[in-house]
PDB file of C-alpha atoms in Angstrom:
ATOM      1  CA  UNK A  11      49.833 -38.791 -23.736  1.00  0.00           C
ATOM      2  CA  UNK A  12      48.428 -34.913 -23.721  1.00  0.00           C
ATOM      3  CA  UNK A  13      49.668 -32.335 -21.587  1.00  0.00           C
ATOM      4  CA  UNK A  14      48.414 -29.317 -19.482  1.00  0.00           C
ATOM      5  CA  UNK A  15      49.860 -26.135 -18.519  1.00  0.00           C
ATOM      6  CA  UNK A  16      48.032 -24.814 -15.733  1.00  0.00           C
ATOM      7  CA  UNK A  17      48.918 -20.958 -15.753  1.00  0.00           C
ATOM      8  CA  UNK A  18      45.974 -19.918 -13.946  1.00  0.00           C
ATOM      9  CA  UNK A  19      45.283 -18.098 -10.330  1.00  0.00           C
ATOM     10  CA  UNK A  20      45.707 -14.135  -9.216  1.00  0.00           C
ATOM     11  CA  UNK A  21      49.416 -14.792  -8.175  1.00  0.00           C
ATOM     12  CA  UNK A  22      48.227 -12.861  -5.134  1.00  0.00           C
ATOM     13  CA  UNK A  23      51.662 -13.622  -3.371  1.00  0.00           C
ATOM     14  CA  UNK A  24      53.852 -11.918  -6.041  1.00  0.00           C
ATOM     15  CA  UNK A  25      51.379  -8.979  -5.588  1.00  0.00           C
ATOM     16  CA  UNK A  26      52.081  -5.861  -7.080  1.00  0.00           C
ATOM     17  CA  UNK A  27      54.274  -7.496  -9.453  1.00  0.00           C
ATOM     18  CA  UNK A  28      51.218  -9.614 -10.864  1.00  0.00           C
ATOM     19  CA  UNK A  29      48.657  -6.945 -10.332  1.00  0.00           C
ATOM     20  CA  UNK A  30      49.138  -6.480 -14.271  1.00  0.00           C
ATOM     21  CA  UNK A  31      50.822  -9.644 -15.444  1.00  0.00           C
ATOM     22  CA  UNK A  32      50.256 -13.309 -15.154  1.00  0.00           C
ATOM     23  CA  UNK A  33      52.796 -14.797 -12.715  1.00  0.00           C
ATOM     24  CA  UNK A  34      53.576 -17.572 -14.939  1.00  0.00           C
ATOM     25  CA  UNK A  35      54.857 -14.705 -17.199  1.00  0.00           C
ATOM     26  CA  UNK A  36      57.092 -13.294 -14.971  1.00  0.00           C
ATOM     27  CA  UNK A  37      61.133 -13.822 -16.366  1.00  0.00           C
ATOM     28  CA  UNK A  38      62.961 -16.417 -13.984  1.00  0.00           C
ATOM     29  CA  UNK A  39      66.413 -15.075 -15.205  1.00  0.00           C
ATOM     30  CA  UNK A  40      66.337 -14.726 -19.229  1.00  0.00           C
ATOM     31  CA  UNK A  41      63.167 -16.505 -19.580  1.00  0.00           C
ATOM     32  CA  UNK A  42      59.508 -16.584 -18.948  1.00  0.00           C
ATOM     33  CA  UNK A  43      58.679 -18.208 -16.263  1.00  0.00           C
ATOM     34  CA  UNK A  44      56.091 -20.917 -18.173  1.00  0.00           C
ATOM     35  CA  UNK A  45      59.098 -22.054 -20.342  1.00  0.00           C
ATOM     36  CA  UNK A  46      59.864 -24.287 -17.427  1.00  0.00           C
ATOM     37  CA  UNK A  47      57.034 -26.759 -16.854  1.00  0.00           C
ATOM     38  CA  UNK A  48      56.879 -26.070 -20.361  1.00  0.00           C
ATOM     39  CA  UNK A  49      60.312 -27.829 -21.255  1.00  0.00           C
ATOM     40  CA  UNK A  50      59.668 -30.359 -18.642  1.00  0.00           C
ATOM     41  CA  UNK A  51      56.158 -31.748 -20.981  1.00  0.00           C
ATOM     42  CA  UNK A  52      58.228 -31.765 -23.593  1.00  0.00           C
ATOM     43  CA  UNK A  53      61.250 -34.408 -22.105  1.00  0.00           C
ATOM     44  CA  UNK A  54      58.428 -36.560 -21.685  1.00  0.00           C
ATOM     45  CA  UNK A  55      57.615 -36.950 -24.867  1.00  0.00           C
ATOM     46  CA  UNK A  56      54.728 -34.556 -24.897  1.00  0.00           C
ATOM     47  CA  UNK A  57      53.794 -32.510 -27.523  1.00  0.00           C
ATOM     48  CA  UNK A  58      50.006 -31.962 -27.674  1.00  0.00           C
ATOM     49  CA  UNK A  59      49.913 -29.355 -24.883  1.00  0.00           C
ATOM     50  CA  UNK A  60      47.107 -26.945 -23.751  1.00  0.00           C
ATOM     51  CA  UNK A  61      47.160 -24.096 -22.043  1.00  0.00           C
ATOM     52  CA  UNK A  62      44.954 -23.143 -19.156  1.00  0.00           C
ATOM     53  CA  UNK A  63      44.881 -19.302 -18.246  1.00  0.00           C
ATOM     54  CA  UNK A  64      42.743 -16.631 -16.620  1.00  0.00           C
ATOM     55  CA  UNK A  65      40.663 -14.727 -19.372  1.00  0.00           C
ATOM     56  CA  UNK A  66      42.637 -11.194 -18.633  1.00  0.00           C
ATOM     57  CA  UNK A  67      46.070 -13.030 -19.375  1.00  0.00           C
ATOM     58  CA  UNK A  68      45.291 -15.767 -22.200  1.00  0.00           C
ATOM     59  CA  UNK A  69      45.969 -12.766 -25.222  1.00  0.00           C
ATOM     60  CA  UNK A  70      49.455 -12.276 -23.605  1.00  0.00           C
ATOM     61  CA  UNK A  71      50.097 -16.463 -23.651  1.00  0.00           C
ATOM     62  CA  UNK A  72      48.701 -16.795 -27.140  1.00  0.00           C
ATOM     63  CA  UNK A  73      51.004 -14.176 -27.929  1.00  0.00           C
ATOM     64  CA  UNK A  74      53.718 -15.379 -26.274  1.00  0.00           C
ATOM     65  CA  UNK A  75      53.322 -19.226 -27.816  1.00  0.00           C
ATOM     66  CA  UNK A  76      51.141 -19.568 -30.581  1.00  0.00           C
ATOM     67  CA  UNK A  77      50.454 -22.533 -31.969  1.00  0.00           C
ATOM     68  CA  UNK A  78      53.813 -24.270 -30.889  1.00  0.00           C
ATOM     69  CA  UNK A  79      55.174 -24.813 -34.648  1.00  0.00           C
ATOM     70  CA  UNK A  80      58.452 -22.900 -33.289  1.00  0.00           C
ATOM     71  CA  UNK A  81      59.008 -25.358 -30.577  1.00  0.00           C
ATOM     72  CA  UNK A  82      57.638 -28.540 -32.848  1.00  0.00           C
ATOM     73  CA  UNK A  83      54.755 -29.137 -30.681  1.00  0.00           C
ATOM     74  CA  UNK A  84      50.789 -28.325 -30.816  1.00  0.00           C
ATOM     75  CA  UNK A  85      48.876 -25.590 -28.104  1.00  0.00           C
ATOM     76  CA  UNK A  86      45.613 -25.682 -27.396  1.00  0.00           C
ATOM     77  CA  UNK A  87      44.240 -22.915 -25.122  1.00  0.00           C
ATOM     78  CA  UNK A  88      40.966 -22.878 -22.416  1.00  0.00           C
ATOM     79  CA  UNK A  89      39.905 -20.490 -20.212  1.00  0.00           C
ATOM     80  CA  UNK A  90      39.870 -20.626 -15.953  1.00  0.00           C
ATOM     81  CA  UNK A  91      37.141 -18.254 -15.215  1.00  0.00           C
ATOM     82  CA  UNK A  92      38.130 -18.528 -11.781  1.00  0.00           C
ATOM     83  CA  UNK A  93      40.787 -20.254  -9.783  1.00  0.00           C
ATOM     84  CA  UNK A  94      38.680 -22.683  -8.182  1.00  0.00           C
ATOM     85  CA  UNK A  95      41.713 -25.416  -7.895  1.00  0.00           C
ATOM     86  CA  UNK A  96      44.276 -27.712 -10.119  1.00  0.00           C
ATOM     87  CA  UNK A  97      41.864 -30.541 -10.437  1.00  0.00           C
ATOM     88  CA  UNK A  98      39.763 -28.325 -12.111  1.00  0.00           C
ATOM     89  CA  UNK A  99      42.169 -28.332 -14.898  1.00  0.00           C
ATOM     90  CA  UNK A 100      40.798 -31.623 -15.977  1.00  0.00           C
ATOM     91  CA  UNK A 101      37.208 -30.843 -16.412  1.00  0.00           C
ATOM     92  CA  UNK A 102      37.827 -27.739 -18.421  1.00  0.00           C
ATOM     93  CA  UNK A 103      40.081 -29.628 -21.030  1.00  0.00           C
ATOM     94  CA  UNK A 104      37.733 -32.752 -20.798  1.00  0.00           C
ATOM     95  CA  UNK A 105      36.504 -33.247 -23.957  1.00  0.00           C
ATOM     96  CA  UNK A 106      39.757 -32.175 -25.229  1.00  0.00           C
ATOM     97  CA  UNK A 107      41.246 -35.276 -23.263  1.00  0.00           C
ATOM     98  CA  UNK A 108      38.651 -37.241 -24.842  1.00  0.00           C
ATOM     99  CA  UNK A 109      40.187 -40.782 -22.688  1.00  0.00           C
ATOM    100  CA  UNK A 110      43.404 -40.173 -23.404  1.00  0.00           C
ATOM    101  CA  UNK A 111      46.528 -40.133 -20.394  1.00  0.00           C
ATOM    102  CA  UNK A 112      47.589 -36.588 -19.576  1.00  0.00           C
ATOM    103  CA  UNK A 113      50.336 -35.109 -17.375  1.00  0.00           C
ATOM    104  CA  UNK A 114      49.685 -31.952 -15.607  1.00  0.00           C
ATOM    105  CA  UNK A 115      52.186 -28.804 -15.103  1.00  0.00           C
ATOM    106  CA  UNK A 116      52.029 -26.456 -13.100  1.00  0.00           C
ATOM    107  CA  UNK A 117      53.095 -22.829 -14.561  1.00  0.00           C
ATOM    108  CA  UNK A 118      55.018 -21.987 -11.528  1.00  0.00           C
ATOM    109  CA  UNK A 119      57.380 -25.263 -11.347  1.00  0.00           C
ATOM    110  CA  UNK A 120      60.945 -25.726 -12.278  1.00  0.00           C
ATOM    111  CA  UNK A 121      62.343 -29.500 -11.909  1.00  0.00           C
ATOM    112  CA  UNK A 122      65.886 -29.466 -12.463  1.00  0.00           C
ATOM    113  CA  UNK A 123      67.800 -32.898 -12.645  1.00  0.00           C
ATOM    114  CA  UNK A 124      70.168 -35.012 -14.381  1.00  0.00           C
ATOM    115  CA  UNK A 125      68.615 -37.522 -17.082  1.00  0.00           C
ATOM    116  CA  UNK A 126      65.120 -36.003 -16.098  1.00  0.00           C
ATOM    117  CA  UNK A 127      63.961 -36.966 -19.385  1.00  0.00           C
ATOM    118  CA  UNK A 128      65.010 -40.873 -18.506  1.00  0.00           C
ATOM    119  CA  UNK A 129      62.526 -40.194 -15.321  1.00  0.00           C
ATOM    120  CA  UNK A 130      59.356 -38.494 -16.515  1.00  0.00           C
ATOM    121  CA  UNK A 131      59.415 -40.985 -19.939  1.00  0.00           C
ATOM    122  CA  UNK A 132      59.487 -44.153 -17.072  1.00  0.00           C
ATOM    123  CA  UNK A 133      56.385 -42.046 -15.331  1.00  0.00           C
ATOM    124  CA  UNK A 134      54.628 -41.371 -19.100  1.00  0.00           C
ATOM    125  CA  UNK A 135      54.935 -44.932 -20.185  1.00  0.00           C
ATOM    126  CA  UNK A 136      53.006 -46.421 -17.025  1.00  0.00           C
ATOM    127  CA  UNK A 137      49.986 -48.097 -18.264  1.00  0.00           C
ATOM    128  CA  UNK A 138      48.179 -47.650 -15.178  1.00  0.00           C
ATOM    129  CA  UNK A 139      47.814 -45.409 -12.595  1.00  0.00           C
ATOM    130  CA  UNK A 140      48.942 -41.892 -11.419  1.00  0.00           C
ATOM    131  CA  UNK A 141      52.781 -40.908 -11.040  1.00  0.00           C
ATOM    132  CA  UNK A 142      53.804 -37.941  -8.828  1.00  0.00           C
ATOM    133  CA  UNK A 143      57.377 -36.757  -7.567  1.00  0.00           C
ATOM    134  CA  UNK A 144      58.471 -36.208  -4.088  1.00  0.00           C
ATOM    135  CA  UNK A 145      60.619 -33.464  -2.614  1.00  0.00           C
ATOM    136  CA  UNK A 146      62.250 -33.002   0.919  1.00  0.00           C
ATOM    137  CA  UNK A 147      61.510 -29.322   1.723  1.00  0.00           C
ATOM    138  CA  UNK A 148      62.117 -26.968   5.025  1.00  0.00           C
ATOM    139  CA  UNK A 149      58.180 -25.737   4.345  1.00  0.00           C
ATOM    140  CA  UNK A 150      55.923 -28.848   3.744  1.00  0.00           C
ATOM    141  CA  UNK A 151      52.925 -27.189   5.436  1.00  0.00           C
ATOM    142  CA  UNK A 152      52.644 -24.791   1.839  1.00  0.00           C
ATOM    143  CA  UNK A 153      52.486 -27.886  -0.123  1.00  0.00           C
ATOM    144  CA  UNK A 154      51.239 -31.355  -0.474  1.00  0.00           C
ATOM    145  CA  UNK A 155      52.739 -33.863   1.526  1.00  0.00           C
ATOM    146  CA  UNK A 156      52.743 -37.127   1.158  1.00  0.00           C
ATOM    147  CA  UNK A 157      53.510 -39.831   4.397  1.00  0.00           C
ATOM    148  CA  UNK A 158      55.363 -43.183   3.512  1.00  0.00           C
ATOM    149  CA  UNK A 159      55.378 -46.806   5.137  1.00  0.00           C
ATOM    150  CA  UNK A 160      58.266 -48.313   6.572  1.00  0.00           C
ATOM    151  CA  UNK A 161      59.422 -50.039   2.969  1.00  0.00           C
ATOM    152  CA  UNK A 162      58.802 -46.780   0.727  1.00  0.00           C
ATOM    153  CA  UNK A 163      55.445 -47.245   0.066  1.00  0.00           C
ATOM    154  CA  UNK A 164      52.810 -43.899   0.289  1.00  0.00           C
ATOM    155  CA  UNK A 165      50.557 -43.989   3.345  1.00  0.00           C
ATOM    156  CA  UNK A 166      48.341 -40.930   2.430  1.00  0.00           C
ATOM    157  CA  UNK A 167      48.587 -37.331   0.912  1.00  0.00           C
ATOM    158  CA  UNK A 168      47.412 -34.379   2.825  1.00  0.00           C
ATOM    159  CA  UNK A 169      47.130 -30.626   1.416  1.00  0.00           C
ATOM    160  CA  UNK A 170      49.003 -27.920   3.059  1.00  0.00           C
ATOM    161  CA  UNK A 171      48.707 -29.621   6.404  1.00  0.00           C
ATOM    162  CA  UNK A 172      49.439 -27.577   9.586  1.00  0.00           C
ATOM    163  CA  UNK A 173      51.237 -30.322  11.829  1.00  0.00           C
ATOM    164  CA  UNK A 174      52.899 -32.012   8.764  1.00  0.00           C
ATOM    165  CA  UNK A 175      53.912 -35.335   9.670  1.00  0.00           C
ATOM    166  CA  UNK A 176      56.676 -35.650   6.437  1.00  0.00           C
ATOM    167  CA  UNK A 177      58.764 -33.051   4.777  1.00  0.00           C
ATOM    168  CA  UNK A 178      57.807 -34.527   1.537  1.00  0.00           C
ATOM    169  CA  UNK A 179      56.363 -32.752  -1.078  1.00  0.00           C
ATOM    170  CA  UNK A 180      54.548 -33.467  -3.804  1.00  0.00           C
ATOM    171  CA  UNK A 181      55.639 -30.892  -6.693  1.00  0.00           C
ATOM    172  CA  UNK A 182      53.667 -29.439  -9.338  1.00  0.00           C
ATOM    173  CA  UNK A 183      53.830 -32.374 -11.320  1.00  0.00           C
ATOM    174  CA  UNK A 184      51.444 -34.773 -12.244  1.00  0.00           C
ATOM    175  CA  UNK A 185      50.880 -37.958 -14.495  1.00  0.00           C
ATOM    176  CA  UNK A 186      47.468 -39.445 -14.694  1.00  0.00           C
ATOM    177  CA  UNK A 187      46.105 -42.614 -17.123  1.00  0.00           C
ATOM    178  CA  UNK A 188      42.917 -42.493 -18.965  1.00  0.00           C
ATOM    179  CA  UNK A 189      40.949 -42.172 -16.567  1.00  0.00           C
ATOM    180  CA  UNK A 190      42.130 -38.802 -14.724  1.00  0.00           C
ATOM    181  CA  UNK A 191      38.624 -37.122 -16.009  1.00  0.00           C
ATOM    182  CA  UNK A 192      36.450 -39.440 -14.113  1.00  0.00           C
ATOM    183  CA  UNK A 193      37.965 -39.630 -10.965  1.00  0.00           C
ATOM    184  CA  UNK A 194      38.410 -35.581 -11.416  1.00  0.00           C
ATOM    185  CA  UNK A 195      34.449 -35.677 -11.737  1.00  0.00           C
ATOM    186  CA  UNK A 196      34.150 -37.101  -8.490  1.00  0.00           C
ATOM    187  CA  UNK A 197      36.223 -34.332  -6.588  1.00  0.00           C
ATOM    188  CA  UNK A 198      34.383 -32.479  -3.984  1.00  0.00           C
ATOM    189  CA  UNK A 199      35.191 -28.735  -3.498  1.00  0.00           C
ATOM    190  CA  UNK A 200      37.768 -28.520  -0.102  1.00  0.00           C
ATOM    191  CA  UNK A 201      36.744 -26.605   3.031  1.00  0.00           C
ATOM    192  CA  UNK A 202      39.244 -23.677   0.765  1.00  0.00           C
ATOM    193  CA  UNK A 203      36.391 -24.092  -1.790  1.00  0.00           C
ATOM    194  CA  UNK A 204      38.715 -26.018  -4.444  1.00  0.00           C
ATOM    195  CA  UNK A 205      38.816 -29.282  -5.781  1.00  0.00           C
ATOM    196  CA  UNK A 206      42.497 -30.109  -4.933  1.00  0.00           C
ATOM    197  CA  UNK A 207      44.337 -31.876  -6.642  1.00  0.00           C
ATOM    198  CA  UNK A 208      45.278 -33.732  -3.390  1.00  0.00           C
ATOM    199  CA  UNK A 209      41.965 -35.575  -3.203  1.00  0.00           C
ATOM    200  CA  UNK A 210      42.330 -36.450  -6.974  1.00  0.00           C
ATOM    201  CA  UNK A 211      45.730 -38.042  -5.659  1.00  0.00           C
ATOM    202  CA  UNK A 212      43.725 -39.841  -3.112  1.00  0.00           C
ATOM    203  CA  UNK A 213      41.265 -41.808  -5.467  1.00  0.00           C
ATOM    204  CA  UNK A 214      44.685 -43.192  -6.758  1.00  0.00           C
ATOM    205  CA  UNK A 215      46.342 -43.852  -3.570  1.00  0.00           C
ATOM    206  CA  UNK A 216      43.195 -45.353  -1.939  1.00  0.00           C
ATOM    207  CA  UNK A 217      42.923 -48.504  -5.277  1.00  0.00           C
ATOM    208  CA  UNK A 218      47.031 -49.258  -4.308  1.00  0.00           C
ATOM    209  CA  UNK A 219      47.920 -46.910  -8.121  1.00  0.00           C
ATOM    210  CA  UNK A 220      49.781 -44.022  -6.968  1.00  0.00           C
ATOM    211  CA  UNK A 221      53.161 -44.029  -7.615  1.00  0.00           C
ATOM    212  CA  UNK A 222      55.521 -41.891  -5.806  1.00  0.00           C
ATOM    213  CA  UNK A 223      59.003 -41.051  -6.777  1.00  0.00           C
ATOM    214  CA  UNK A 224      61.536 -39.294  -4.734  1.00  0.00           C
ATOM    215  CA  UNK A 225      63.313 -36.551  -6.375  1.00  0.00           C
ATOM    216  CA  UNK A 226      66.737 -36.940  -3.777  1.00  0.00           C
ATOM    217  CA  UNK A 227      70.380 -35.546  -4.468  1.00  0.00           C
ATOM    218  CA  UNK A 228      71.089 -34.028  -8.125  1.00  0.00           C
ATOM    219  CA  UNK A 229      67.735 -32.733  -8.155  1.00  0.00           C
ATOM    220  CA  UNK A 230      66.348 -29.135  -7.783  1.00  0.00           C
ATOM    221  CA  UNK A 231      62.524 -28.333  -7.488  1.00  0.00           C
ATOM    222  CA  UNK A 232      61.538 -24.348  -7.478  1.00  0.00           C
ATOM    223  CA  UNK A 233      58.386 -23.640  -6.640  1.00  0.00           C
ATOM    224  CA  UNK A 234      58.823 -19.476  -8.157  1.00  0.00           C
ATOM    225  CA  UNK A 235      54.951 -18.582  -6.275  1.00  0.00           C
ATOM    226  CA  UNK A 236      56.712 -16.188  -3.685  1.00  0.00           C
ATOM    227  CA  UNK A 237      59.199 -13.426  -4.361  1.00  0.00           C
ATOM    228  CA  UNK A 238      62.034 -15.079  -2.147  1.00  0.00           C
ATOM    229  CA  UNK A 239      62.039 -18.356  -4.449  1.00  0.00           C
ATOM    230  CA  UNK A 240      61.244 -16.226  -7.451  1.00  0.00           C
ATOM    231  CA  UNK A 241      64.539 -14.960  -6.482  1.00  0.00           C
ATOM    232  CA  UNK A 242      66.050 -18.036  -5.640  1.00  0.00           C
ATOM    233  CA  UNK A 243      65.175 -19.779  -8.941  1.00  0.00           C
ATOM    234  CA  UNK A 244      66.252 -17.091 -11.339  1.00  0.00           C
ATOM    235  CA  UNK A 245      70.044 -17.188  -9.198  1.00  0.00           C
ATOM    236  CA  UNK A 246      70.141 -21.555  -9.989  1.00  0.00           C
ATOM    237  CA  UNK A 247      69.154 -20.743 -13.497  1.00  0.00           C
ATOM    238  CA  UNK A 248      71.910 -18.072 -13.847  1.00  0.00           C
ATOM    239  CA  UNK A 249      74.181 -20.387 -12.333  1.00  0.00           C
ATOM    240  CA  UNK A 250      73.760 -23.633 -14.033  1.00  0.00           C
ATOM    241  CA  UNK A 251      73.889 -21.496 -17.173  1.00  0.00           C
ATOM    242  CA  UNK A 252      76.741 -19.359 -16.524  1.00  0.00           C
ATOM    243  CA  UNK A 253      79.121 -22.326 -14.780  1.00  0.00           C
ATOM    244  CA  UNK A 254      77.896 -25.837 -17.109  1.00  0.00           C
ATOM    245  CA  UNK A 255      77.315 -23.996 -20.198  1.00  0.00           C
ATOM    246  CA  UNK A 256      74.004 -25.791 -20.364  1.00  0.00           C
ATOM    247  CA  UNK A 257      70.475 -24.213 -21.180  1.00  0.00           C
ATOM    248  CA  UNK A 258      68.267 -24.732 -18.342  1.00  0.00           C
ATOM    249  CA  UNK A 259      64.223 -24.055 -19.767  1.00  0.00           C
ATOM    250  CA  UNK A 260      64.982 -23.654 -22.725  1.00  0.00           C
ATOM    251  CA  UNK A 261      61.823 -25.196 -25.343  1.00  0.00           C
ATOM    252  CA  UNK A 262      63.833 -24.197 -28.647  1.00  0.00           C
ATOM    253  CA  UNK A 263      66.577 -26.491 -27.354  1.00  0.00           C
ATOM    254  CA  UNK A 264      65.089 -29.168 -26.362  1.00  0.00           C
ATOM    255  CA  UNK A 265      62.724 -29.576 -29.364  1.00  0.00           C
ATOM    256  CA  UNK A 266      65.731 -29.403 -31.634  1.00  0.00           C
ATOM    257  CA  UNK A 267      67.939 -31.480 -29.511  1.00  0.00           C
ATOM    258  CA  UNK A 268      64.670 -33.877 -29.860  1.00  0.00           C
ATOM    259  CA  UNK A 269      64.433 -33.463 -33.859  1.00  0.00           C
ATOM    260  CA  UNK A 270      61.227 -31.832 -33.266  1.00  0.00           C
ATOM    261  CA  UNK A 271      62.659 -28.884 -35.576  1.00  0.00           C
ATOM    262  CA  UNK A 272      65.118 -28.375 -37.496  1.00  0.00           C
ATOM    263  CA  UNK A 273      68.529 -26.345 -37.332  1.00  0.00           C
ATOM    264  CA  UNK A 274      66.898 -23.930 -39.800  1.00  0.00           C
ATOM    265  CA  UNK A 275      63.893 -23.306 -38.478  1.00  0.00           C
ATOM    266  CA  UNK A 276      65.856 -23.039 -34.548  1.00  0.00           C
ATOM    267  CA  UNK A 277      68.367 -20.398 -36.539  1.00  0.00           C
ATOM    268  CA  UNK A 278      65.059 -18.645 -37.387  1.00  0.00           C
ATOM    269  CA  UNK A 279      63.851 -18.512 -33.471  1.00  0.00           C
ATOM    270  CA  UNK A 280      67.207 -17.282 -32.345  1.00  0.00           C
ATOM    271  CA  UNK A 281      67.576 -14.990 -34.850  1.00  0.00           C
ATOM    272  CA  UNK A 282      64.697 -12.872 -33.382  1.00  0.00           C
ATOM    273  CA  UNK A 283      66.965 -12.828 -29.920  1.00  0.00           C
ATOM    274  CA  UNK A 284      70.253 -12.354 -31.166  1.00  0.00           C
ATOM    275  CA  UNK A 285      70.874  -9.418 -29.042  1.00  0.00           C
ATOM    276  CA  UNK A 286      70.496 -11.560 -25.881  1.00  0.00           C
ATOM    277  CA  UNK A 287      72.817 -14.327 -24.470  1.00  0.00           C
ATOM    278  CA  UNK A 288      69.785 -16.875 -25.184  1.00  0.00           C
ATOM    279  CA  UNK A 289      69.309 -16.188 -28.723  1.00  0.00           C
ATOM    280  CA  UNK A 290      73.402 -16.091 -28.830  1.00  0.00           C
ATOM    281  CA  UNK A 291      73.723 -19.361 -27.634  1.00  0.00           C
ATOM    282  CA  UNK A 292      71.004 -21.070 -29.658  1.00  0.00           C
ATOM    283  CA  UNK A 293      72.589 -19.801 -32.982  1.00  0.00           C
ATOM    284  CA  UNK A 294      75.071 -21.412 -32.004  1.00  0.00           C
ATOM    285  CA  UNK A 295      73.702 -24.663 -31.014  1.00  0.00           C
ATOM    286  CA  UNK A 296      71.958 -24.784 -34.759  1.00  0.00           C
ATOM    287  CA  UNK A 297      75.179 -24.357 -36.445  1.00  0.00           C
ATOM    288  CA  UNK A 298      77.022 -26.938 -33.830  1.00  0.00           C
ATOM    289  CA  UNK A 299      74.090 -29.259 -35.931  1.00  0.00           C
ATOM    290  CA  UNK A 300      73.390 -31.764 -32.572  1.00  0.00           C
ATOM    291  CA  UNK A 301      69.758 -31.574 -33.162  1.00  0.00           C
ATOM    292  CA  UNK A 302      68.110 -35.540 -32.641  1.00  0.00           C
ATOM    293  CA  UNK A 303      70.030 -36.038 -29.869  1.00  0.00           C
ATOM    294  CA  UNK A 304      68.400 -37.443 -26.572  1.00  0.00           C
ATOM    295  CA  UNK A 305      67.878 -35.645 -23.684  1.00  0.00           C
TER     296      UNK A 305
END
């Protein structure tokens, strides 16, 4: 399965702070905020990756990456000339694809829960079909929501509806099978002017192949698109890090704790951040030697 980062749009509703830097570069506490989605790819067993960015921002992503040897995986970078919706994502890495599953990130998402790696292999490893999580949330008219049937089943998705009829949204995560590129062919451009990624959904839900699962208690999804929840998701990462001990978005830990690298070459990441509290605690994670471990 290949991934996408989707790290695209104006961020118009962080403006001025993104009137001269991507959003999805913004720090939520000691990190960028694209480390995120990015570790989240990565639990699932993802390492061919590409980027999709506006043309202004993609130097300071390439930058920011590179090719991915530090974090044991493989970037590939495309261009959005213009944000003309998520489900676009899939016909500008199409021949990249080239028929092969994909899960989609979006750069603004953090997904926060225990054993997440245990959930988004189960979604990865579905043969068939698309796999997206759920989310009770105060706001569901900003979002995707999706309706169920009495036993649990999904009724129908809606995008940013304004009478929402369930409180549960879909989050910026996505997993598609093999044929994610057709149906994303087929998408017609919304009354906003975008192909959403909620009528991609649909093609799925409509043949009985969307799968929905419910993120519920021990789970946190940030959406960081509005300066409020910016806020809110730099203060959980500060405070799952400062009270557990645990790195929370972290992509050097989790490809060592993977064996995707080694404790050498994680010494020789955190060595370039040893004055900060990040780079601190990865030294010494690659002395502690628990690299190969499951997440």
């Amino acid at each position: 399965m290949k991934g996408i980062l989707l790290a695209g749009g104006s961020g118009t509703r962080l403006y001025p702070m993104t009137l001269a830097v991507s959003k999805q570069l913004l720090p939520v506490y000691d990190k960028p905020m694209i480390y995120y989605p990015l570790t989240t790819l990565m639990l699932a067993g993802i390492r061919d990756i590409m980027i999709i960015a506006t043309p202004a921002d993609m130097p300071q992503f390439q930058r920011l990456l590179g090719d991915g040897s530090q974090f044991g995986v493989t970037f590939s970078y495309r261009v959005q000339p213009n944000p003309d919706g998520i489900a676009q994502a899939f016909l500008i890495a199409g021949d990249w694809l080239a028929g092969h599953p994909c899960a989609l990130a979006l750069g603004d998402n953090l997904i926060f829960a225990d054993h997440l790696s245990v959930l988004l292999r189960a979604a990865a490893r579905r043969p068939r079909g698309a796999t997206v999580f759920a989310y009770q949330v105060r706001d569901p008219e900003r979002y995707g929501v999706v309706t169920f049937d009495e036993d649990g089943r999904a009724l129908g998705v809606e995008e940013k509806p304004e009478n929402p009829t369930s409180n549960w949204a879909v989050t910026g995560l996505y997993f598609y099978d093999d044929r994610v590129y057709d149906f994303a062919q087929q998408v017609q451009p919304s009354p906003r002017g975008e192909l959403e990624i909620t009528d991609l959904n649909r093609f799925y839900l409509e043949e009985g192949s969307l799968h929905v699962d419910r993120l519920g208690r021990g789970c946190a999804w940030l959406d960081a698109g509005l300066p409020e929840s910016l806020l809110q998701a730099s203060q959980f990462v500060h405070t799952i890090q400062a009270r557990q001990g645990m790195l929370v978005g972290s992509p050097a830990e989790v490809a060592f704790r993977l064996g995707h690298i080694t404790a050498d070459q994680l010494r020789r990441h955190a060595e370039k951040m040893k004055k900060t509290e990040l780079g601190r605690l990865l030294l010494e994670l690659s002395s502690a030697g628990h690299g190969g471990h499951a997440l």
